[in-house]
Amino acid sequence: DIVMTQSPLSLPVTPGEPASISCRSSQSLLYSDGNNYLDWFLQKPGQPPQLLIYLASNRASGVPDRFSGSGSGTNFTLKITRVEAEDVGVYYCMQGLQTWTFGQGTKVEIK
Amino acid sequence: EVQLAQSGGGLVQPGGSLRLSCAASRFNFNNFWMNWVRQSPGKGLVWVSRISHDGKVTDYADSVEGRFSISRDNTENTLYLQMNSLRVEDTAVYYCATESADVWGRGTLVIVSS
């Protein structure tokens, strides 16, 4: 199985400031079709995960443009340009190259 | 609005069985692979099982192999997870999700306890 490792696991943020989460995979997620099979989710308390970014860098429908994803191979990053209060929750990366595996989650909270 | 409506959770004793359902609406259900993911209380997301669009291919996490069975009825636009020989460690919220992970059910809680 592909192991996904996120850092940090806890991220206190100040509204209006940027934030960044890292995700590493134990194997390359770059497929022969040129896509990196890495997604990012936000899960708010009591809710299912919400897809933010798919194929490493594509924003899902309705996701604000303050969210962006980058990276290739085994190293990926989710960035929020200016954190808003509604962005608190747990962020997960997930690989979709094989049967899904998720990172441990990064809890984002307001300072 | 594209939707996955889940049902079938509850409290069951160790060794018991439950069947979860996930009813799809407003998208071409029979064109997509589907997944089950679970989340134990206070823990992260763990993939459980997936099924091909036609039901011919299934995969399972090692932790549920031989105990859980995924299936689908494309005439009823419904996905199922039959859970047998349940263990305390199967206690979790179970989510169904599309292959593209852009649509998720709201989750159903399964509690395995004596």
CSV table of C-alpha atoms in Angstrom, one decimal:
chain,number,residue,atom,x,y,z
A,1,ASP,CA,0.0,0.0,0.0
A,2,ILE,CA,1.1,3.6,-0.6
A,3,VAL,CA,1.7,5.4,2.6
A,4,MET,CA,0.7,9.1,2.8
A,5,THR,CA,2.4,11.3,5.3
A,6,GLN,CA,1.2,14.8,6.2
A,7,SER,CA,2.9,17.7,8.0
A,8,PRO,CA,2.2,19.4,10.2
A,9,LEU,CA,-0.5,17.5,12.0
A,10,SER,CA,-1.7,20.7,13.8
A,11,LEU,CA,-1.7,24.1,12.3
A,12,PRO,CA,-2.8,27.2,14.3
A,13,VAL,CA,-3.6,30.0,11.8
A,14,THR,CA,-4.3,33.7,11.9
A,15,PRO,CA,-7.2,34.9,9.7
A,16,GLY,CA,-5.8,36.8,6.7
A,17,GLU,CA,-2.5,35.0,6.9
A,18,PRO,CA,-1.3,32.3,4.5
A,19,ALA,CA,-1.1,28.6,5.4
A,20,SER,CA,0.5,25.6,3.9
A,21,ILE,CA,0.2,21.8,4.4
A,22,SER,CA,2.7,19.2,3.0
A,23,CYS,CA,1.9,15.7,1.9
A,24,ARG,CA,4.4,13.0,0.9
A,25,SER,CA,3.7,9.6,-0.6
A,26,SER,CA,5.8,6.5,-0.3
A,27,GLN,CA,5.6,5.9,-4.1
A,28,SER,CA,5.3,8.3,-7.0
A,29,LEU,CA,1.7,9.3,-7.8
A,30,LEU,CA,2.6,10.4,-11.3
A,31,TYR,CA,0.9,8.1,-13.8
A,32,SER,CA,1.7,7.4,-17.4
A,33,ASP,CA,-1.1,9.7,-18.5
A,34,GLY,CA,0.8,12.7,-17.0
A,35,ASN,CA,-1.5,13.1,-14.0
A,36,ASN,CA,-0.6,13.0,-10.4
A,37,TYR,CA,-3.3,11.1,-8.5
A,38,LEU,CA,-3.4,13.2,-5.4
A,39,ASP,CA,-6.5,14.9,-4.0
A,40,TRP,CA,-7.0,17.2,-1.0
A,41,PHE,CA,-10.1,17.3,1.2
A,42,LEU,CA,-11.4,19.4,4.1
A,43,GLN,CA,-13.6,17.8,6.7
A,44,LYS,CA,-15.5,20.0,9.0
A,45,PRO,CA,-17.0,18.5,12.3
A,46,GLY,CA,-19.9,16.3,11.7
A,47,GLN,CA,-19.6,16.5,7.9
A,48,PRO,CA,-18.2,14.2,5.2
A,49,PRO,CA,-15.0,15.2,3.5
A,50,GLN,CA,-15.3,17.9,0.9
A,51,LEU,CA,-13.1,17.7,-2.2
A,52,LEU,CA,-10.9,20.8,-2.6
A,53,ILE,CA,-8.2,19.8,-5.1
A,54,TYR,CA,-8.1,16.9,-7.5
A,55,LEU,CA,-5.2,15.6,-9.6
A,56,ALA,CA,-2.8,17.6,-7.4
A,57,SER,CA,-3.6,21.1,-8.7
A,58,ASN,CA,-7.2,21.3,-10.0
A,59,ARG,CA,-9.7,23.1,-7.8
A,60,ALA,CA,-13.0,21.3,-7.5
A,61,SER,CA,-16.2,23.0,-8.4
A,62,GLY,CA,-17.2,25.8,-6.1
A,63,VAL,CA,-13.8,25.9,-4.2
A,64,PRO,CA,-12.5,29.4,-3.6
A,65,ASP,CA,-9.4,30.4,-5.5
A,66,ARG,CA,-7.5,31.1,-2.2
A,67,PHE,CA,-7.0,27.3,-2.2
A,68,SER,CA,-4.3,25.9,-4.5
A,69,GLY,CA,-2.5,22.6,-4.9
A,70,SER,CA,1.0,21.9,-6.3
A,71,GLY,CA,3.6,19.2,-6.5
A,72,SER,CA,4.4,16.1,-8.4
A,73,GLY,CA,5.8,12.6,-7.9
A,74,THR,CA,5.9,12.1,-4.1
A,75,ASN,CA,5.8,15.7,-2.8
A,76,PHE,CA,2.7,17.8,-2.7
A,77,THR,CA,1.5,21.0,-1.0
A,78,LEU,CA,-1.9,22.6,-0.3
A,79,LYS,CA,-1.7,26.4,0.1
A,80,ILE,CA,-4.3,28.8,1.4
A,81,THR,CA,-3.4,32.4,0.4
A,82,ARG,CA,-5.4,34.1,3.1
A,83,VAL,CA,-7.1,31.9,5.8
A,84,GLU,CA,-10.7,32.7,6.6
A,85,ALA,CA,-12.5,31.5,9.7
A,86,GLU,CA,-14.6,29.1,7.7
A,87,ASP,CA,-11.4,27.2,6.6
A,88,VAL,CA,-11.0,25.5,10.0
A,89,GLY,CA,-11.3,21.7,10.1
A,90,VAL,CA,-9.1,18.7,9.3
A,91,TYR,CA,-7.4,18.6,5.9
A,92,TYR,CA,-6.5,15.3,4.3
A,93,CYS,CA,-4.5,14.3,1.3
A,94,MET,CA,-5.4,11.1,-0.5
A,95,GLN,CA,-3.8,9.1,-3.2
A,96,GLY,CA,-6.0,7.6,-5.9
A,97,LEU,CA,-3.3,5.8,-8.0
A,98,GLN,CA,-4.1,2.5,-6.2
A,99,THR,CA,-6.9,1.8,-3.8
A,100,TRP,CA,-7.3,4.9,-1.8
A,101,THR,CA,-5.0,5.8,1.1
A,102,PHE,CA,-5.2,9.0,3.2
A,103,GLY,CA,-2.8,11.1,5.1
A,104,GLN,CA,-3.2,11.3,8.9
A,105,GLY,CA,-5.0,14.6,8.7
A,106,THR,CA,-3.9,18.2,9.6
A,107,LYS,CA,-6.1,20.0,12.1
A,108,VAL,CA,-6.3,23.7,11.2
A,109,GLU,CA,-7.6,26.0,13.9
A,110,ILE,CA,-7.7,29.7,14.5
A,111,LYS,CA,-5.1,31.1,16.9
B,1,GLU,CA,-28.3,18.2,-7.0
B,2,VAL,CA,-26.1,15.0,-7.1
B,3,GLN,CA,-26.7,13.1,-4.0
B,4,LEU,CA,-25.8,9.9,-2.1
B,5,ALA,CA,-28.4,9.0,0.6
B,6,GLN,CA,-27.1,6.5,3.2
B,7,SER,CA,-29.0,4.2,5.5
B,8,GLY,CA,-28.6,1.0,7.5
B,9,GLY,CA,-26.3,1.8,10.4
B,10,GLY,CA,-26.9,1.1,14.0
B,11,LEU,CA,-25.9,-0.9,17.1
B,12,VAL,CA,-24.9,-4.5,16.7
B,13,GLN,CA,-23.2,-7.1,19.0
B,14,PRO,CA,-19.8,-8.5,18.1
B,15,GLY,CA,-20.2,-11.3,15.6
B,16,GLY,CA,-23.3,-9.8,14.2
B,17,SER,CA,-24.2,-8.5,10.8
B,18,LEU,CA,-25.4,-5.2,9.2
B,19,ARG,CA,-26.1,-4.1,5.6
B,20,LEU,CA,-25.4,-0.5,4.6
B,21,SER,CA,-27.1,1.1,1.6
B,22,CYS,CA,-26.2,4.2,-0.4
B,23,ALA,CA,-28.8,5.4,-2.9
B,24,ALA,CA,-27.6,7.6,-5.7
B,25,SER,CA,-29.6,10.3,-7.5
B,26,ARG,CA,-29.1,12.8,-10.3
B,27,PHE,CA,-26.1,11.2,-11.9
B,28,ASN,CA,-25.4,8.2,-14.1
B,29,PHE,CA,-24.6,5.8,-11.2
B,30,ASN,CA,-24.0,2.8,-13.5
B,31,ASN,CA,-21.1,4.6,-15.2
B,32,PHE,CA,-19.0,5.0,-12.0
B,33,TRP,CA,-16.9,2.9,-9.7
B,34,MET,CA,-18.0,3.4,-6.0
B,35,ASN,CA,-16.1,3.3,-2.7
B,36,TRP,CA,-16.8,2.8,1.0
B,37,VAL,CA,-14.6,4.7,3.5
B,38,ARG,CA,-14.8,4.6,7.3
B,39,GLN,CA,-13.8,6.8,10.1
B,40,SER,CA,-13.5,5.5,13.7
B,41,PRO,CA,-14.4,8.0,16.4
B,42,GLY,CA,-11.8,10.8,16.6
B,43,LYS,CA,-9.6,9.1,13.9
B,44,GLY,CA,-8.8,9.6,10.3
B,45,LEU,CA,-10.3,8.3,7.0
B,46,VAL,CA,-9.7,4.7,6.0
B,47,TRP,CA,-10.7,3.2,2.7
B,48,VAL,CA,-12.7,0.0,3.0
B,49,SER,CA,-13.8,-1.3,-0.3
B,50,ARG,CA,-14.6,-0.4,-4.0
B,51,ILE,CA,-16.6,-1.9,-6.8
B,52,SER,CA,-16.5,-1.4,-10.6
B,53,HIS,CA,-19.3,0.3,-12.5
B,54,ASP,CA,-20.7,-3.1,-13.6
B,55,GLY,CA,-20.1,-4.9,-10.3
B,56,LYS,CA,-17.6,-7.4,-11.7
B,57,VAL,CA,-14.5,-6.1,-9.9
B,58,THR,CA,-14.3,-5.7,-6.2
B,59,ASP,CA,-11.5,-4.8,-3.8
B,60,TYR,CA,-11.2,-4.8,0.0
B,61,ALA,CA,-9.0,-3.5,2.7
B,62,ASP,CA,-7.1,-6.4,4.4
B,63,SER,CA,-8.9,-5.5,7.7
B,64,VAL,CA,-12.3,-6.5,6.2
B,65,GLU,CA,-11.4,-9.0,3.6
B,66,GLY,CA,-13.6,-12.1,3.9
B,67,ARG,CA,-16.0,-10.4,6.3
B,68,PHE,CA,-17.5,-7.6,4.2
B,69,SER,CA,-19.0,-7.8,0.8
B,70,ILE,CA,-19.6,-4.8,-1.5
B,71,SER,CA,-22.3,-5.0,-4.2
B,72,ARG,CA,-24.5,-2.7,-6.3
B,73,ASP,CA,-27.9,-2.7,-8.0
B,74,ASN,CA,-27.6,-0.5,-11.1
B,75,THR,CA,-31.4,-0.8,-11.7
B,76,GLU,CA,-32.0,0.7,-8.3
B,77,ASN,CA,-29.0,3.1,-8.4
B,78,THR,CA,-27.9,1.7,-5.0
B,79,LEU,CA,-24.6,0.6,-3.5
B,80,TYR,CA,-24.4,-1.9,-0.6
B,81,LEU,CA,-22.0,-3.0,2.0
B,82,GLN,CA,-22.8,-6.3,3.7
B,83,MET,CA,-20.8,-6.5,7.0
B,84,ASN,CA,-20.6,-9.9,8.7
B,85,SER,CA,-18.6,-11.1,11.7
B,86,LEU,CA,-18.5,-7.6,13.0
B,87,ARG,CA,-15.8,-6.6,15.6
B,88,VAL,CA,-15.6,-3.9,18.1
B,89,GLU,CA,-12.9,-2.3,15.9
B,90,ASP,CA,-15.4,-1.9,13.0
B,91,THR,CA,-17.1,0.8,15.0
B,92,ALA,CA,-17.0,3.9,12.7
B,93,VAL,CA,-18.9,6.2,10.5
B,94,TYR,CA,-19.1,4.7,7.1
B,95,TYR,CA,-19.2,6.9,4.0
B,96,CYS,CA,-20.0,6.0,0.4
B,97,ALA,CA,-18.2,8.0,-2.3
B,98,THR,CA,-17.9,8.2,-6.0
B,99,GLU,CA,-14.7,7.2,-7.8
B,100,SER,CA,-13.8,10.8,-8.4
B,101,ALA,CA,-14.3,11.5,-4.6
B,102,ASP,CA,-16.3,14.6,-5.4
B,103,VAL,CA,-19.6,13.2,-4.1
B,104,TRP,CA,-19.9,11.7,-0.6
B,105,GLY,CA,-22.8,10.4,1.4
B,106,ARG,CA,-23.4,12.0,4.8
B,107,GLY,CA,-22.2,8.9,6.6
B,108,THR,CA,-23.9,6.3,8.7
B,109,LEU,CA,-22.7,5.3,12.2
B,110,VAL,CA,-22.1,1.6,13.0
B,111,ILE,CA,-21.5,0.7,16.6
B,112,VAL,CA,-20.3,-2.8,17.5
B,113,SER,CA,-20.7,-3.4,21.2
B,114,SER,CA,-22.0,-5.9,23.7
